[in-house]
Coordinates of C-alpha atoms and ligand atoms in Angstrom, one line a residue:
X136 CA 28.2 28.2 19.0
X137 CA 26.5 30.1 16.0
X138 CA 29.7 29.6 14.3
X139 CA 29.7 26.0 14.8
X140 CA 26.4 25.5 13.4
X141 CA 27.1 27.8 10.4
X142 CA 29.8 25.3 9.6
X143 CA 27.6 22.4 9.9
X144 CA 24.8 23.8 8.2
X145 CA 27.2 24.7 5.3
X146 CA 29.3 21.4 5.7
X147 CA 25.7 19.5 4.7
X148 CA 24.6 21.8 2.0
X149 CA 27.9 20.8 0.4
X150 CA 27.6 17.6 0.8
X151 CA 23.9 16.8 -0.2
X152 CA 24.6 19.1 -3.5
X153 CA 27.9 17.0 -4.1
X154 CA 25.7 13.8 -3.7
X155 CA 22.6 14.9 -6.1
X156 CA 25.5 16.2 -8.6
X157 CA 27.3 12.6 -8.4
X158 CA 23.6 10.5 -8.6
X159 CA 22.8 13.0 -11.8
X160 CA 26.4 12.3 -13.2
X161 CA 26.1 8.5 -12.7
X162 CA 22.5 9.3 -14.2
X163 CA 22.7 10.9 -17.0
X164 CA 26.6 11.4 -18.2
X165 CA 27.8 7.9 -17.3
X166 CA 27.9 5.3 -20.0
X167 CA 28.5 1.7 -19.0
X168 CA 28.3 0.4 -22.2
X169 CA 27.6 -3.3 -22.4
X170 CA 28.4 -6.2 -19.8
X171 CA 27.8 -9.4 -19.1
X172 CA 25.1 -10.9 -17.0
X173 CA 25.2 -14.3 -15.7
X174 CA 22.1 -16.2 -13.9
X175 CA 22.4 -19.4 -12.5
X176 CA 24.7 -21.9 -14.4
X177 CA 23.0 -20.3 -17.8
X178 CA 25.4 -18.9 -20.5
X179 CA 25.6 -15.1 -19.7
X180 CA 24.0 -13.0 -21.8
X181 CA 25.2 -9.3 -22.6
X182 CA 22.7 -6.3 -21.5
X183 CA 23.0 -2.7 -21.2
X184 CA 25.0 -1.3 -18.4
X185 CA 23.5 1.3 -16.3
X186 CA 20.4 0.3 -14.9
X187 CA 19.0 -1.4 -11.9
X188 CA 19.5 -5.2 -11.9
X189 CA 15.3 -5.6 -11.4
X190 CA 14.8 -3.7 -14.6
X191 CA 18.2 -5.2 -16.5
X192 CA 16.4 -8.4 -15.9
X193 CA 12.9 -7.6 -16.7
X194 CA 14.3 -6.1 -19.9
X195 CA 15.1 -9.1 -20.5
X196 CA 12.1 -10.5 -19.6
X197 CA 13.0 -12.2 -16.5
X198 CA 11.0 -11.3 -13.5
X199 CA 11.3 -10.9 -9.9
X200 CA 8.8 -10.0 -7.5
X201 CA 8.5 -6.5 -6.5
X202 CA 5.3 -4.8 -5.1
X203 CA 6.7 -1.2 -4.9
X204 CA 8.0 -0.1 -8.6
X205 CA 11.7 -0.5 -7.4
X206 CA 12.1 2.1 -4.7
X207 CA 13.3 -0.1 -2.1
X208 CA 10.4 -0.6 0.1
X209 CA 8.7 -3.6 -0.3
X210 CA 11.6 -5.9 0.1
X211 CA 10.2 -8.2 -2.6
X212 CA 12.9 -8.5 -5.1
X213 CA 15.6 -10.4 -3.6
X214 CA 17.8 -12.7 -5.3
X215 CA 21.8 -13.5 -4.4
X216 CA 24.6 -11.3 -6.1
X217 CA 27.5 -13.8 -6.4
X218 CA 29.8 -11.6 -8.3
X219 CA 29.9 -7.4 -9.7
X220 CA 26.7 -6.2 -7.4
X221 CA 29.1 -3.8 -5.0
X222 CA 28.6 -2.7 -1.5
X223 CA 25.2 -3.5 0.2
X224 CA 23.4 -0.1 0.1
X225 CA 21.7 1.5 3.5
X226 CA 18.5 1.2 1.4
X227 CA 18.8 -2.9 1.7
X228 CA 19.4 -3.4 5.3
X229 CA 15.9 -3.2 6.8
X230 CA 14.9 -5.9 4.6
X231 CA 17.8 -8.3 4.8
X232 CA 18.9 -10.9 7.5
X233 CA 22.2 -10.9 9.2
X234 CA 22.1 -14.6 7.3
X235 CA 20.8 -12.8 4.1
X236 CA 23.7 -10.1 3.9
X237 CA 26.0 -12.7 4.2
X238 CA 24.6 -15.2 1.5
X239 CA 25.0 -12.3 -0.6
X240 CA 21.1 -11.7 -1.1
X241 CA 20.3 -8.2 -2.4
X242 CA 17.6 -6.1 -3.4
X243 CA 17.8 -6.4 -7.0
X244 CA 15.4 -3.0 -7.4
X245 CA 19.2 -1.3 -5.4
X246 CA 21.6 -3.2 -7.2
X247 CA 23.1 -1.0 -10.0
X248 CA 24.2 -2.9 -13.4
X249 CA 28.0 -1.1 -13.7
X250 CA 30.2 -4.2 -14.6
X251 CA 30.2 -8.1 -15.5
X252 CA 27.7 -9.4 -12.9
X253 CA 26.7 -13.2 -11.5
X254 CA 23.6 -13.8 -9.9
X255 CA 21.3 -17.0 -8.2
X256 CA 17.7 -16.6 -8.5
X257 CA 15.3 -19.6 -8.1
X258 CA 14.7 -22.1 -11.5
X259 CA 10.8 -21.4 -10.7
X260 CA 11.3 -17.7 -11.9
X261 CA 12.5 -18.9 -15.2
X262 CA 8.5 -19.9 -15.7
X263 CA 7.1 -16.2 -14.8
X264 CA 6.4 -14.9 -18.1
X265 CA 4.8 -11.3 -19.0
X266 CA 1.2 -11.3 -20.6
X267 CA -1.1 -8.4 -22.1
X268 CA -4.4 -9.7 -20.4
X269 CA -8.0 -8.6 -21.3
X270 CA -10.0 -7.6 -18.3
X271 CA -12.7 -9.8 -18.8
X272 CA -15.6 -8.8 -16.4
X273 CA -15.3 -6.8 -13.1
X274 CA -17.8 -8.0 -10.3
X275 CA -18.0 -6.9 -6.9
X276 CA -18.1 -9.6 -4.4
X277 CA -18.5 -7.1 -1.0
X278 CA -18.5 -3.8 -1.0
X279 CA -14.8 -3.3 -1.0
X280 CA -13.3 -6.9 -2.7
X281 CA -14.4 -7.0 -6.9
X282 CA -13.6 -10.2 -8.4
X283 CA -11.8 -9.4 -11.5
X284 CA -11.6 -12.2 -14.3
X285 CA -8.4 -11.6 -17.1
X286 CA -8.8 -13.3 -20.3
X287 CA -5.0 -14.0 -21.2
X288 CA -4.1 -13.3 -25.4
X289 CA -5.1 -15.8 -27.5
X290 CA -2.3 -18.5 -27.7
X291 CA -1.0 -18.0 -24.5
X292 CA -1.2 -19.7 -21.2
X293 CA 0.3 -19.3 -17.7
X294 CA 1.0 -22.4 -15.7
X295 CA 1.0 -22.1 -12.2
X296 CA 0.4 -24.0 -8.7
X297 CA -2.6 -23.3 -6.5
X298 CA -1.8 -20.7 -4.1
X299 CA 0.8 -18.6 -6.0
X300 CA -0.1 -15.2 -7.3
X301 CA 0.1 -12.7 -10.2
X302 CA 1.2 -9.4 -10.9
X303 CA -0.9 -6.2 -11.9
X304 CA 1.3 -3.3 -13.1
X305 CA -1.0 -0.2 -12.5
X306 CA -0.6 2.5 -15.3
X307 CA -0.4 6.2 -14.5
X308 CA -3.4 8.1 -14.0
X309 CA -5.7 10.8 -13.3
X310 CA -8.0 11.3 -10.3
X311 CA -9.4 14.4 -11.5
X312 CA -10.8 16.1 -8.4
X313 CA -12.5 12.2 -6.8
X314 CA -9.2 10.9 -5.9
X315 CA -5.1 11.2 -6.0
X316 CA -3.7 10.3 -9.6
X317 CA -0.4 8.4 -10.1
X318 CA 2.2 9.2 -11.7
X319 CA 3.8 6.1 -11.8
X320 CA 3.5 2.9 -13.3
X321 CA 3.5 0.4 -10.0
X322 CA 3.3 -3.7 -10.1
X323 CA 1.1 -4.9 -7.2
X324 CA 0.8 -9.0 -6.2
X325 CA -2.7 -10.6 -6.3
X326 CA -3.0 -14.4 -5.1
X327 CA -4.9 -16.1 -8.3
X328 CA -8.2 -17.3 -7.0
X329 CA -9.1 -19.7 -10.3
X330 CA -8.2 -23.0 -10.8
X331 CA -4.8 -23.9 -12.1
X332 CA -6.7 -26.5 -14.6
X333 CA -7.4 -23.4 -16.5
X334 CA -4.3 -21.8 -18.3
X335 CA -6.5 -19.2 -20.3
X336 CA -8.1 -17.3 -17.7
X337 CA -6.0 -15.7 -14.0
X338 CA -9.1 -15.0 -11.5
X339 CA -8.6 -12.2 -8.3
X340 CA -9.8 -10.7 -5.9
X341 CA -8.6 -7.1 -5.7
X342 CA -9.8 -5.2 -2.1
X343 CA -9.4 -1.3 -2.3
X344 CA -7.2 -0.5 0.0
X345 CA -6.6 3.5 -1.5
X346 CA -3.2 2.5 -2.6
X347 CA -2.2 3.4 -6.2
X348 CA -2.8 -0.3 -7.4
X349 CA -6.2 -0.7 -6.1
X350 CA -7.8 2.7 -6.6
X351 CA -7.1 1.9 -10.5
X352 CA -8.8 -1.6 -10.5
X353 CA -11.5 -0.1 -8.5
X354 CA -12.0 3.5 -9.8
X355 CA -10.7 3.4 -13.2
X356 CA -10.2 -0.2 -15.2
X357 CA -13.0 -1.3 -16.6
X358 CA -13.9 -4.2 -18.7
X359 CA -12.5 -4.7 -22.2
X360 CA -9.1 -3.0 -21.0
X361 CA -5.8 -4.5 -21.4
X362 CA -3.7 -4.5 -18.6
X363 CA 0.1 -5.7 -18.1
X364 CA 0.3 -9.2 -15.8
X365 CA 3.7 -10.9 -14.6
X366 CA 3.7 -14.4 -13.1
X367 CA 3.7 -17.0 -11.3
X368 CA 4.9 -16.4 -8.3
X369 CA 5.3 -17.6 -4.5
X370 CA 5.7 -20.5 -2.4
X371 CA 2.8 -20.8 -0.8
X372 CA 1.2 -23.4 -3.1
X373 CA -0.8 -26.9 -2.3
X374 CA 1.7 -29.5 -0.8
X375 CA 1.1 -33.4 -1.8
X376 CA 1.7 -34.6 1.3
X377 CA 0.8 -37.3 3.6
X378 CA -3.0 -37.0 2.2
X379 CA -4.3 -36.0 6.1
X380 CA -7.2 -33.7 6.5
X381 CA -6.6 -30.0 5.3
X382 CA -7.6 -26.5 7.4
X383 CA -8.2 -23.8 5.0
X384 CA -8.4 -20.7 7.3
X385 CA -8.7 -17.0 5.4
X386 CA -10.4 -13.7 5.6
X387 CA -11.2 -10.9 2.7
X388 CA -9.3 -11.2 -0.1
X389 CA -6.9 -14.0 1.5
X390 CA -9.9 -16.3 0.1
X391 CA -8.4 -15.9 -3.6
X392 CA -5.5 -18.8 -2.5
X393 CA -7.6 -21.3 -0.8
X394 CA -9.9 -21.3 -3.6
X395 CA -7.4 -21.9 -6.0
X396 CA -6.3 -24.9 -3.6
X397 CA -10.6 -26.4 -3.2
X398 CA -10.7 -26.0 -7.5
X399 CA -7.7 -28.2 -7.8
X400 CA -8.6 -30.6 -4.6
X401 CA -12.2 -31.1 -6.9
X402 CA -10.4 -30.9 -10.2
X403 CA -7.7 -33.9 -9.2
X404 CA -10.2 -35.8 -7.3
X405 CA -8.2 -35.5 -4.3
X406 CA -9.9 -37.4 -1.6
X407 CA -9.3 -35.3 1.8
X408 CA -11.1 -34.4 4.5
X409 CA -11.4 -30.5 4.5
X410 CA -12.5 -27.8 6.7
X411 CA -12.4 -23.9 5.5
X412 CA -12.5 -21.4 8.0
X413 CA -13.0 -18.1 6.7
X414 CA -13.4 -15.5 9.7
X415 CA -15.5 -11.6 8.4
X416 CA -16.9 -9.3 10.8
X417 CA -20.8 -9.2 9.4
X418 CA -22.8 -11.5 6.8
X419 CA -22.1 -8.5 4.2
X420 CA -18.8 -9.5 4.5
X421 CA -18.7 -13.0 3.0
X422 CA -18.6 -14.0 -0.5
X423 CA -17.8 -17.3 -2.7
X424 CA -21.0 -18.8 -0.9
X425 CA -21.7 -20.1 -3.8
X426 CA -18.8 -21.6 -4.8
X427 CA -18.6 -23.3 -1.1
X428 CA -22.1 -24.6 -1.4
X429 CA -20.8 -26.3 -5.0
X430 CA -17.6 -27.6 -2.8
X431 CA -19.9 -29.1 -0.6
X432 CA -21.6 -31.0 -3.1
X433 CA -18.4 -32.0 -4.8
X434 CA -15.7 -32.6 -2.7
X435 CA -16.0 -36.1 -0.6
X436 CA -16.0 -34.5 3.0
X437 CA -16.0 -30.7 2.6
X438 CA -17.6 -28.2 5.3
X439 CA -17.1 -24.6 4.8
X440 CA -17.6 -22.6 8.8
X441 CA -17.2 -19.1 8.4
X442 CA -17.2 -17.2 11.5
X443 CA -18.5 -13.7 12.0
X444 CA -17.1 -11.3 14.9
X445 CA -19.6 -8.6 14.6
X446 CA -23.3 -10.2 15.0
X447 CA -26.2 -8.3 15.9
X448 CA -29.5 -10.1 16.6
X449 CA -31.0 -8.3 13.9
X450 CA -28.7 -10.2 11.3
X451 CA -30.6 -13.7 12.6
X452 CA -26.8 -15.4 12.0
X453 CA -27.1 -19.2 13.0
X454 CA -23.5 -20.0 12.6
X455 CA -20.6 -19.4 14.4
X456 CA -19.7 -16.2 16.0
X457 CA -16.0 -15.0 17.4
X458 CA -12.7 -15.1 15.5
X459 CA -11.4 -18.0 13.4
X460 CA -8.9 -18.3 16.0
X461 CA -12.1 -19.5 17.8
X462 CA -12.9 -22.1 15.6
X463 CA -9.7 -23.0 16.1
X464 CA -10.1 -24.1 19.6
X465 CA -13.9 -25.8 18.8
X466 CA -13.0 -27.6 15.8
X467 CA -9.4 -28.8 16.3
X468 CA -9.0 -31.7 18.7
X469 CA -6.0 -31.9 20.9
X470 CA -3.3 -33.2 19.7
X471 CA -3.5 -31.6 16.4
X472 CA -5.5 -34.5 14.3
X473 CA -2.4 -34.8 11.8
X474 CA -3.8 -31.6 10.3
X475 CA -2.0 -29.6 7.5
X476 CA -3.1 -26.5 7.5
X477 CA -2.8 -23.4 4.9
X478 CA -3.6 -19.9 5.9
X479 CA -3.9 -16.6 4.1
X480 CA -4.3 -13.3 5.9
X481 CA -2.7 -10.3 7.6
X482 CA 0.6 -11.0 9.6
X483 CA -1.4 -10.3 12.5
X484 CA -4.1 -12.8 11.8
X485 CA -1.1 -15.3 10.7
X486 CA 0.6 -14.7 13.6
X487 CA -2.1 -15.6 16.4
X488 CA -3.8 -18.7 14.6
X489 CA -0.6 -20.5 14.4
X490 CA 0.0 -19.6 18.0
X491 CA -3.9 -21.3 18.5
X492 CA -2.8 -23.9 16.0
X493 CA 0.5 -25.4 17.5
X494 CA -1.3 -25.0 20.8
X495 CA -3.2 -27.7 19.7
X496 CA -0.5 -29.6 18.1
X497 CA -0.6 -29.0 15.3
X498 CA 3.1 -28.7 14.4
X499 CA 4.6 -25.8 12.7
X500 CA 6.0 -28.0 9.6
X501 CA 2.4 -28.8 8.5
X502 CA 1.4 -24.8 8.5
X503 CA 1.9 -23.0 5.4
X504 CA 1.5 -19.0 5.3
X505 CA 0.7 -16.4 3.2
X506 CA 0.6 -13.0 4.8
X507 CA -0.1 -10.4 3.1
Ligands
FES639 S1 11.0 -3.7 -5.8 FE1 10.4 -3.2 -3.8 S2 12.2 -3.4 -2.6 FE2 12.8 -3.8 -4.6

């Protein structure tokens, strides 16, 4: 028996050193020289072989998503490898449908630029462009969300929809002895909170969450900095639809989105009937009540109903109380009222407000998502 687990044991030393020599070959020693990348029906253009296809493409200053600096756990940066992106790695398959693997889609942060490569990615990430913003001013809205406002360089603009976000690539740093350093740089998604009238200026709200991202926005960026900002991106944007009444329905930082949708509703003069739901535990936990006072002066037929789960009597709170899932059931009639509805929040939070919301009948083509 000893024997037999000697011989294992040995079996996998080989084989793990064999496998770090080969990645450290493929690393360091192999040269792929130069190939040919082709996106879409575009003429292909010729890149340096050798590295992922993520950072082949933002090289080239193309951009897809990613939230976790290309190590293959975010699943973010899909796109379909028609041609040259070999085997699916093990690394992919937790993020990727059985319909997924076989449309060829790929994580594009695994995909390894060897050879002449063809690839789909959607027209709208032709659009995302790269920007050196200026952080304008930092404000804290609660005590965990800051409102950060990024003055883009002079001459430059970002067009995007209402309800799609940005990305923040966090430099490395130190924590000194407060808190854990990075020693990576990391891109991390924020929904754009400002209105899409203004091509100057992106608007968030950052929550700390002690993740690399947030602790530097929080603990370290100040104003006057420059930071690196990708973007647009996301589908979760304002539909012109049938013009029925809208549901707005968000907590914490999920806010930034709906916002973004009330600026251009007000901006467009967009005459709907619209009810925001935004669901926080305590009165410390709300914020733009300014801006939803202005909405109610502004928009035709606004009303913003915030809902708070954690009341004490001491907090004299005249409003609602529960979970927005409760305002659900008061403020939706049966039937579903031809409501379109956008929500941003955790999956969780996603997850059982639809459930309220189609029990209603409201139906799931009119309910557009962003969990986060
Ligand atoms: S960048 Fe996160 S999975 Fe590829």
């Amino acid at each position: 028996m000893a024997i037999i687990l000697q011989t294992v044991l040995i079996l996998g030393i080989i084989s793990a050193v064999l496998a770090l020599a080969l990645s450290l070959a493929d690393k360091y020693i192999a040269d792929y020289g130069e190939v040919e990348l082709k996106i879409n029906d575009e003429e292909p253009m010729v890149v340096a072989g050798g590295n992922s296809l993520l950072s082949t493409l933002r090289d080239n200053k193309i951009f897809i998503p990613s939230a976790c600096g290309g190590k293959g756990s975010c699943g973010y940066c899909k796109c379909q490898v028609l041609e040259g992106g070999g085997p699916v790695l093990a690394t992919e398959l937790p993020w990727l449908s059985k319909e997924e693997v076989e449309s060829n889609t790929r994580l594009s942060c695994q995909v390894k630029v060897k050879q002449d490569i063809k690839i789909q990615i959607p027209e709208e990430l032709f659009n995302v462009r790269e920007y050196d913003v200026t952080v304008e001013s930092i404000e804290d809205v609660t005590d965990k969300i800051k409102k950060i406002r990024w003055k883009l360089p002079e001459g430059e603009s970002i067009t995007f929809k209402p309800g799609q976000y940005i990305q923040i690539k966090a430099p490395e740093y130190d924590g000194g002895d407060d808190f854990d350093g990075s020693d990576e740089e990391v891109f991390r998604a924020y929904s754009i909170a400002s209105s899409a009238g203004d091509h100057g200026y992106v608007e968030n709200f950052i929550g700390y969450t002690k993740g690399i991202c947030s602790t530097y926005v929080h603990k370290i960026m100040k104003e006057g900095d420059i930071v690196n900002m990708n973007g647009p991106y996301g589908d979760f944007y304002y539909k012109e639809d049938d013009g029925g009444p809208i549901l707005l329905i968000g907590a914490g930082t999920g806010m930034a989105p709906l916002l973004s949708i009330l600026y251009h509703l007000r901006d467009n003069n967009i005459d709907r009937k619209v009810r925001m739901f935004f669901g926080a535990r305590t009165p410390d936990d709300l914020f733009v009540l300014d801006e939803m006072k202005k909405f109610e002066e502004e928009l035709p037929d606004f009303k913003f109903m915030p809902t708070l789960s954690r009341t004490t009597p001491e907090m004299n709170w005249t409003g609602d109380t529960g979970r927005v899932t409760d305002s659900i059931d008061k403020y939706v009639e049966d039937g579903g009222g031809n409501w379109t509805a956008y929500l941003c929040g955790s999956p969780k939070m996603i997850d059982s407000i639809i459930e309220h919301l189609t029990a209603k009948g409201v139906t799931e083509d009119r309910i557009y998502y962003d969990a986060f």
